[in-house]
CSV table of C-alpha atoms in Angstrom, one decimal:
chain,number,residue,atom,x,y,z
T,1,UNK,CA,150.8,148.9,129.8
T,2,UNK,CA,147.6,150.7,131.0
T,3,UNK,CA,149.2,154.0,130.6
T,4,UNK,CA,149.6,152.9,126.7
T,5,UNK,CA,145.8,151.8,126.4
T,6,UNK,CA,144.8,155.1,128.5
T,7,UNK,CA,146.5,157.9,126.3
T,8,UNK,CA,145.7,155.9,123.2
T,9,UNK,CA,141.6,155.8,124.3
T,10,UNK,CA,142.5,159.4,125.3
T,11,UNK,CA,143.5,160.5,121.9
T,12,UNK,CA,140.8,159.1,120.2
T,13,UNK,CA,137.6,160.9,122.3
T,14,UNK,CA,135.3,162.4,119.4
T,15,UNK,CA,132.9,165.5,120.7
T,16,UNK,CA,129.5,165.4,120.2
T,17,UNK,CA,129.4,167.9,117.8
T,18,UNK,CA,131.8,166.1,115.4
T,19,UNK,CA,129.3,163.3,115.4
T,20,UNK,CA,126.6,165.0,114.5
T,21,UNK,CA,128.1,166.6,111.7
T,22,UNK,CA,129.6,163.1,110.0
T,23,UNK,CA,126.1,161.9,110.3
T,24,UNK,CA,125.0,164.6,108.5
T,25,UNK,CA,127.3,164.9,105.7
T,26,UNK,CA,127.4,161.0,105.6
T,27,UNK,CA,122.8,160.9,104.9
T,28,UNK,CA,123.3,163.4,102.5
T,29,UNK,CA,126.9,162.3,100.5
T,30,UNK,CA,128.7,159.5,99.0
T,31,UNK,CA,129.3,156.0,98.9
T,32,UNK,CA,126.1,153.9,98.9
T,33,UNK,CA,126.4,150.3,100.1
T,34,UNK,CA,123.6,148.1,101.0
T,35,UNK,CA,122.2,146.8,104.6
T,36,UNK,CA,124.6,144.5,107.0
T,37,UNK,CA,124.1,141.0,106.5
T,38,UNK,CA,121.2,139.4,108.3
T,39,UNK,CA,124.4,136.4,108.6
T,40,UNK,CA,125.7,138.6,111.6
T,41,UNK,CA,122.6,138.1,113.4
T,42,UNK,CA,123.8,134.4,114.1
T,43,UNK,CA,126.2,135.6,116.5
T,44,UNK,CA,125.1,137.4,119.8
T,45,UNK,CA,125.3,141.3,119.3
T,46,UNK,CA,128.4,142.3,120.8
T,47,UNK,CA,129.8,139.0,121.7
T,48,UNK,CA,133.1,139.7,118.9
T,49,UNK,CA,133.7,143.0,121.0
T,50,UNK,CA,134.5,141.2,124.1
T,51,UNK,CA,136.5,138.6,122.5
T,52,UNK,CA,138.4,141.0,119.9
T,53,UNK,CA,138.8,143.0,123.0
T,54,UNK,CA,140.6,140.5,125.4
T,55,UNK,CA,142.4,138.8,122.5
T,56,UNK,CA,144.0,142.2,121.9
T,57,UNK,CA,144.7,143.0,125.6
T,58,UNK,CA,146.8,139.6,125.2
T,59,UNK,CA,148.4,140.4,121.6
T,60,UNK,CA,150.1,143.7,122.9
T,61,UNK,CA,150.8,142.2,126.4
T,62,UNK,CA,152.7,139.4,124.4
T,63,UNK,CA,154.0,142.2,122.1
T,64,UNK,CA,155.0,144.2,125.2
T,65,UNK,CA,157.4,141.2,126.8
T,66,UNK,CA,159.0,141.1,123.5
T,67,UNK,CA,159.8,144.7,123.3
T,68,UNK,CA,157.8,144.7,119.8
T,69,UNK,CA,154.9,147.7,121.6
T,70,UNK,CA,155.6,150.5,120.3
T,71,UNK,CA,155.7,153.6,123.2
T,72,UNK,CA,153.2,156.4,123.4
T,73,UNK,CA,156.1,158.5,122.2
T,74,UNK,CA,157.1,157.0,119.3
T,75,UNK,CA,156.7,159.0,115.9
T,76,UNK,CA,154.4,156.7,114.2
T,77,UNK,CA,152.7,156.0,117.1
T,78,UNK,CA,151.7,159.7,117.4
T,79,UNK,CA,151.3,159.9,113.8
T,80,UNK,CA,149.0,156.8,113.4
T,81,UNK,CA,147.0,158.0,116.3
T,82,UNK,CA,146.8,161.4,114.8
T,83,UNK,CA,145.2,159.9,111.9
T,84,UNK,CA,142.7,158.0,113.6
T,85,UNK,CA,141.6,161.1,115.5
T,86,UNK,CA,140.8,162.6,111.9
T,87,UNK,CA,138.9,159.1,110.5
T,88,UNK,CA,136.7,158.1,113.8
T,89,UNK,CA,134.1,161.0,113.9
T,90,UNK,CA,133.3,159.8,110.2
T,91,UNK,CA,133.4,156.4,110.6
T,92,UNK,CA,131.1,156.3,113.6
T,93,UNK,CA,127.9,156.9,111.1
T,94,UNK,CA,128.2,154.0,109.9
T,95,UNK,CA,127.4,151.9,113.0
T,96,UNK,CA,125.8,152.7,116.2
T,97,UNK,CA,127.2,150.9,118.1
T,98,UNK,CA,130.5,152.3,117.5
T,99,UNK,CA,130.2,155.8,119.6
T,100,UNK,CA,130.1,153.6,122.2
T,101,UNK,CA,133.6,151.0,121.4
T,102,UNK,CA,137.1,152.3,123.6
T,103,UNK,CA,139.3,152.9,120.6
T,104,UNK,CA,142.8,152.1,120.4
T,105,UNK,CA,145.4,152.1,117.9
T,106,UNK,CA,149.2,150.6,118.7
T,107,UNK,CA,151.9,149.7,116.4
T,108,UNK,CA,154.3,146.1,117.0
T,109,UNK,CA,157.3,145.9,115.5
T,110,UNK,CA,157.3,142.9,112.7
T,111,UNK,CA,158.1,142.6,109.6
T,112,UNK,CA,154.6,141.4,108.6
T,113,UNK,CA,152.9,143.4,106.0
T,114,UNK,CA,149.7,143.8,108.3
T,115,UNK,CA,147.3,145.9,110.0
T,116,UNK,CA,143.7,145.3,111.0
T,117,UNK,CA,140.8,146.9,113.4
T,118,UNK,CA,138.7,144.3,115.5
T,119,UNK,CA,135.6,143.9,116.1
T,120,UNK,CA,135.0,147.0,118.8
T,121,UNK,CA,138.0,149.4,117.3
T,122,UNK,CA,141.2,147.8,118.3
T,123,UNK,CA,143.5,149.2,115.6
T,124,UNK,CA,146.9,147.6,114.9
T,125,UNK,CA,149.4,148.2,112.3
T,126,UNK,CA,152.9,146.4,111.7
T,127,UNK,CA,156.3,148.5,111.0
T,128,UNK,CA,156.3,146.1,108.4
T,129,UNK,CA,153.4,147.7,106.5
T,130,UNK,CA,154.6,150.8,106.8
T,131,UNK,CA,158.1,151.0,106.2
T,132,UNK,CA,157.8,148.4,103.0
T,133,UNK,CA,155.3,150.2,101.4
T,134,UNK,CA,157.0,153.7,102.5
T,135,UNK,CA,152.9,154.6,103.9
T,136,UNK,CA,152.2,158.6,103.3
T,137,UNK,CA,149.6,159.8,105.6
T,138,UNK,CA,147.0,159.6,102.9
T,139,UNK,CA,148.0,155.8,102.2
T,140,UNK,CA,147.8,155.6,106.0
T,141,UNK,CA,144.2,156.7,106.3
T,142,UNK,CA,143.3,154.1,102.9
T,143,UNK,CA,144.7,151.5,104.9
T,144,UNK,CA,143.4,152.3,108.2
T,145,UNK,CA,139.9,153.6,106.9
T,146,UNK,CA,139.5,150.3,105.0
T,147,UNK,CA,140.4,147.9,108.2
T,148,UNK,CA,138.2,150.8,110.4
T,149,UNK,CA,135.4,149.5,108.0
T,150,UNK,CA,135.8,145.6,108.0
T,151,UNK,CA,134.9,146.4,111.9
T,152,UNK,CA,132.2,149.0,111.3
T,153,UNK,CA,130.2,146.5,108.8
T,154,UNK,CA,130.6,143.6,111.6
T,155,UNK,CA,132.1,141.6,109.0
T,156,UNK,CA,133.5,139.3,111.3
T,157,UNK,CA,130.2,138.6,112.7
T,158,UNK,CA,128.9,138.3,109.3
T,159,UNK,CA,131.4,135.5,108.6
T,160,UNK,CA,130.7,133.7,111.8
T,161,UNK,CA,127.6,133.6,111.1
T,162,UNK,CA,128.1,132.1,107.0
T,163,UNK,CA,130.5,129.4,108.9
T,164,UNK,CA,127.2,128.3,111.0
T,165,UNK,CA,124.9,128.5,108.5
T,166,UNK,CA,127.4,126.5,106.2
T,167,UNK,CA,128.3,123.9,109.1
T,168,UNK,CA,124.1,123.1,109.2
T,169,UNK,CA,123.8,122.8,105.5
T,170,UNK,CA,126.5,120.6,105.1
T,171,UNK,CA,125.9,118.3,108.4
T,172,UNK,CA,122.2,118.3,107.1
T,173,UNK,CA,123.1,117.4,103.3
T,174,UNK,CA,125.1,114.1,104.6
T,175,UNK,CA,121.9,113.1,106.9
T,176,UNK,CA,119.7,112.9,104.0
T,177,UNK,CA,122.7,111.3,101.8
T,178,UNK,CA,123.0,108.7,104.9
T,179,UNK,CA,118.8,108.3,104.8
T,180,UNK,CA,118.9,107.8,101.0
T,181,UNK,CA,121.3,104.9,101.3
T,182,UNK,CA,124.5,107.5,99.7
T,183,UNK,CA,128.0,108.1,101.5
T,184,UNK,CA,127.1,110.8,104.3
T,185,UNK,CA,131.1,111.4,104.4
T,186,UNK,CA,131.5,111.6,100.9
T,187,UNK,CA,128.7,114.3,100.7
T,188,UNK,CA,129.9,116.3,103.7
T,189,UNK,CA,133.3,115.9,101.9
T,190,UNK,CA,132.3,117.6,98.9
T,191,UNK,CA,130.0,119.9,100.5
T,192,UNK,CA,133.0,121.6,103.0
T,193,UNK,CA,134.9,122.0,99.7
T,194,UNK,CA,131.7,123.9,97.9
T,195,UNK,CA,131.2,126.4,101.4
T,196,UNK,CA,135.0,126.9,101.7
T,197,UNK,CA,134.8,128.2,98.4
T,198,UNK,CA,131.8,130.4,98.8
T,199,UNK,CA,133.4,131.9,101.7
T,200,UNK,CA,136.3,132.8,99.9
T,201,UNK,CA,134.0,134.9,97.8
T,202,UNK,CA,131.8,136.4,100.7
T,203,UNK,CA,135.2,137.2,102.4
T,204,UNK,CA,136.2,138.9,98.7
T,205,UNK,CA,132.8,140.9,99.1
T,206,UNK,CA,133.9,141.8,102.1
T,207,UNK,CA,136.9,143.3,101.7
T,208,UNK,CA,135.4,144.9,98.1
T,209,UNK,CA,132.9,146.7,100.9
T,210,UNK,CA,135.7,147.6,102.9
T,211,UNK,CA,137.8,149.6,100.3
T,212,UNK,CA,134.3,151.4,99.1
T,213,UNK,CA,133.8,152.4,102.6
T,214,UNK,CA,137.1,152.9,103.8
T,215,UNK,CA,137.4,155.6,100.9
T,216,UNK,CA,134.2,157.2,102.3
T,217,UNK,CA,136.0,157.8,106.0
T,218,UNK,CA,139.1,158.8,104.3
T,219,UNK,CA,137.6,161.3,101.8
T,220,UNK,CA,135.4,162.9,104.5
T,221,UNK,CA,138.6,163.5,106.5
T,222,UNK,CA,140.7,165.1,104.1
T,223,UNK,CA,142.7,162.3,102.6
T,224,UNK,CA,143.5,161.9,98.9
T,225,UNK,CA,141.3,159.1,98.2
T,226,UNK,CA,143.3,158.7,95.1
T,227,UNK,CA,146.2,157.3,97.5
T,228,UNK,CA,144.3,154.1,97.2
T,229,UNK,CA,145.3,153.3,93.7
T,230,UNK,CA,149.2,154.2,94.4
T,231,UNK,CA,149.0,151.7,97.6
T,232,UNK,CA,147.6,148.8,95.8
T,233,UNK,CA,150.3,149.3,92.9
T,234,UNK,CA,153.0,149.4,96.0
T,235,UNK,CA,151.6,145.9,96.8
T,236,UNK,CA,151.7,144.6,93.7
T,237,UNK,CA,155.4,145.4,93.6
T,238,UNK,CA,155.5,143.3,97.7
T,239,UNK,CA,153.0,141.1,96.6
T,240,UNK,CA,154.4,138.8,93.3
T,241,UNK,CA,153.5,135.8,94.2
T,242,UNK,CA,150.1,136.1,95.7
T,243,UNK,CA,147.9,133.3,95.2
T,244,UNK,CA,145.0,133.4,92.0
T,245,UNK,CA,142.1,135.5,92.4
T,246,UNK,CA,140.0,132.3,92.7
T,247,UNK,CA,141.7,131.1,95.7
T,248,UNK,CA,142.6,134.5,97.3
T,249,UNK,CA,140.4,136.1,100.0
T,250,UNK,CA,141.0,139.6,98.7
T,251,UNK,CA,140.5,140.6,95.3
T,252,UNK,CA,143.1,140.8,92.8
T,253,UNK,CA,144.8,144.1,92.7
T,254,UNK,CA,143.8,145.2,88.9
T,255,UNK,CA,140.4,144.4,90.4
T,256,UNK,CA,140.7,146.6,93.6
T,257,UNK,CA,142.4,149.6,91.5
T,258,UNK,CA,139.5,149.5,89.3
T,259,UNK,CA,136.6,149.2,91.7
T,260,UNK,CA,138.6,152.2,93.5
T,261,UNK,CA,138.7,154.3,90.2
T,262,UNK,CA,135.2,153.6,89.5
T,263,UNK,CA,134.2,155.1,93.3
T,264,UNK,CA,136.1,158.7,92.6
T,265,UNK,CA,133.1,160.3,91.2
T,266,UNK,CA,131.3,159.9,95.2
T,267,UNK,CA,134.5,160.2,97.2
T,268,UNK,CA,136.4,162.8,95.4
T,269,UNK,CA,134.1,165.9,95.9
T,270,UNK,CA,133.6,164.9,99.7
T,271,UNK,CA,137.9,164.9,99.7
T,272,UNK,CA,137.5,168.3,98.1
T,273,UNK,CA,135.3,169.5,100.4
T,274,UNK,CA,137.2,168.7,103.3
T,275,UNK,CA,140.1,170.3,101.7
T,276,UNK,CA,138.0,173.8,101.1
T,277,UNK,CA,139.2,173.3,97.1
T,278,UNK,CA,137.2,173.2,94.1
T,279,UNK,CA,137.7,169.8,92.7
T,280,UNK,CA,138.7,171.0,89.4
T,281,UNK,CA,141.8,172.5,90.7
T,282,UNK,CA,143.1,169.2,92.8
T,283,UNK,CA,146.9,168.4,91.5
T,284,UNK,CA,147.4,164.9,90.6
T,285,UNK,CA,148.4,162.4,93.6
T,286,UNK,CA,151.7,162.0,93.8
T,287,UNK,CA,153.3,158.9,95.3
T,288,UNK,CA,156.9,158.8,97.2
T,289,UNK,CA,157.9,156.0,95.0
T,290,UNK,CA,159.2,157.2,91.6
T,291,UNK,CA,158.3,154.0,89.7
T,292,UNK,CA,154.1,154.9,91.0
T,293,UNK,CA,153.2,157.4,88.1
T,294,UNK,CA,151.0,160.2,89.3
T,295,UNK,CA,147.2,159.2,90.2
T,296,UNK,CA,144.3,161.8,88.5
């Protein structure tokens, strides 16, 4: 087990001088998203990192028993780490705290169509993610640069934070109800049901924030941002029965294609760049999947 963590932290060690560069490229360059929510503020700095931390140590331990951890020496193991190596030195811009986090990416066998990155950069993906979707290396880095991101804007924290805030509205609401001579249940009833529903739409944000800034990270390291647009078709093709847009914490996947589309004019040149082309003369992106037409 340690010798998995160990080569995986290994793997992921970024020089000094690849920081500085991202930093640079990323002040002068594309995607612009506003300030971290002052939300996150409610939650200790930090105090995520140590849970996401040991709740991970106990996922792959778990994982481990099952013989569902992947080896060091398993292909997309190597390749999944290889892509990381690429994303990290652009990602870490974006949060300063994140120089500092013990990266680590492992892959568990299930069938789940799943990956995420906790708070502190523990990256997971499920063989069921990438062998339904038939993941290219650029849809890996979408993927991965878009979970990467959920961590490096401390969205978790953020929502933590919305819950508390939303907990001492609604606990405060029935009080008055109560003084004014009204139902305090009734009112905390209906209130839970109004801040459950605004949460669905601050986690939505969210995850809008995370594809704009998992593009970024992508772009800068040389993958086809375009490969976002043929990955969110592959899930609409998994995905048939997801629930309405109203009731889903991640936007629908019209809505996602389109708010990637409308982000190529930033990401694309920085993709270029990295690729030493002239953006001009990029061919179109071509999925694996025939029934994916060609992304321009």
């Amino acid at each position: 087990m340690k010798k998995t963590f160990a080569i995986g932290s290994l793997l992921l060690c970024v020089t000094t001088s690849g920081l500085a560069f991202a930093q640079e490229a990323t002040s002068q360059e594309g995607v612009k998203v506003g300030k971290m929510s002052l939300m996150r503020k409610l939650v200790p700095t930090g105090a995520l990192e140590g849970q996401a931390a040991q709740q991970y140590l106990q996922t792959m331990q778990d994982a481990q028993s099952k013989k569902a951890l992947a080896p060091d020496d398993n292909p997309q193991v190597i390749r999944l780490r290889a892509i990381a190596k690429k994303l990290i030195p652009y990602a870490l811009p974006w949060n300063d705290r994140a120089k500092d986090w013990k990266w680590e990416v492992n892959l568990l066998g299930s069938s789940q169509i799943n990956a995420y990155c906790m708070p502190g950069g523990k990256i997971a993906f499920y063989t069921g993610i990438i062998d339904s979707l038939k993941l290219t290396d650029d849809e890996v880095a979408i993927v991965m640069g878009h979970e990467i991101a959920h961590a490096l804007r401390e969205h978790g924290a953020e929502r933590a934070g919305k819950s508390i805030a939303a907990n001492i509205l609604v606990k405060s609401a029935a009080l008055f109800a109560e003084y004014k001579g009204y139902d305090g249940r009734m009112v905390a009833g209906a209130g839970s049901a109004g801040a459950n529903l605004a949460m669905l739409k601050f986690s939505r944000d969210d995850e809008s924030e995370a594809d704009v800034v998992g593009l970024d990270i992508a772009a800068r390291a040389g993958y086809d941002p375009r490969a976002g647009v043929a990955l969110w078709q592959k899930m609409g093709y998994v995905n048939k029965n997801s629930p309405p847009k109203w009731l889903s914490t991640h936007p629908a996947g019209t809505d996602r294609i389109n708010e990637i589309r409308k982000h190529f004019p930033e990401v694309m040149p920085l993709y270029a760049k990295a690729k030493n082309v002239d953006l001009a003369s990029l061919p179109p992106y071509k999925s694996n999947v025939k029934v994916i037409p060609d992304v321009r």
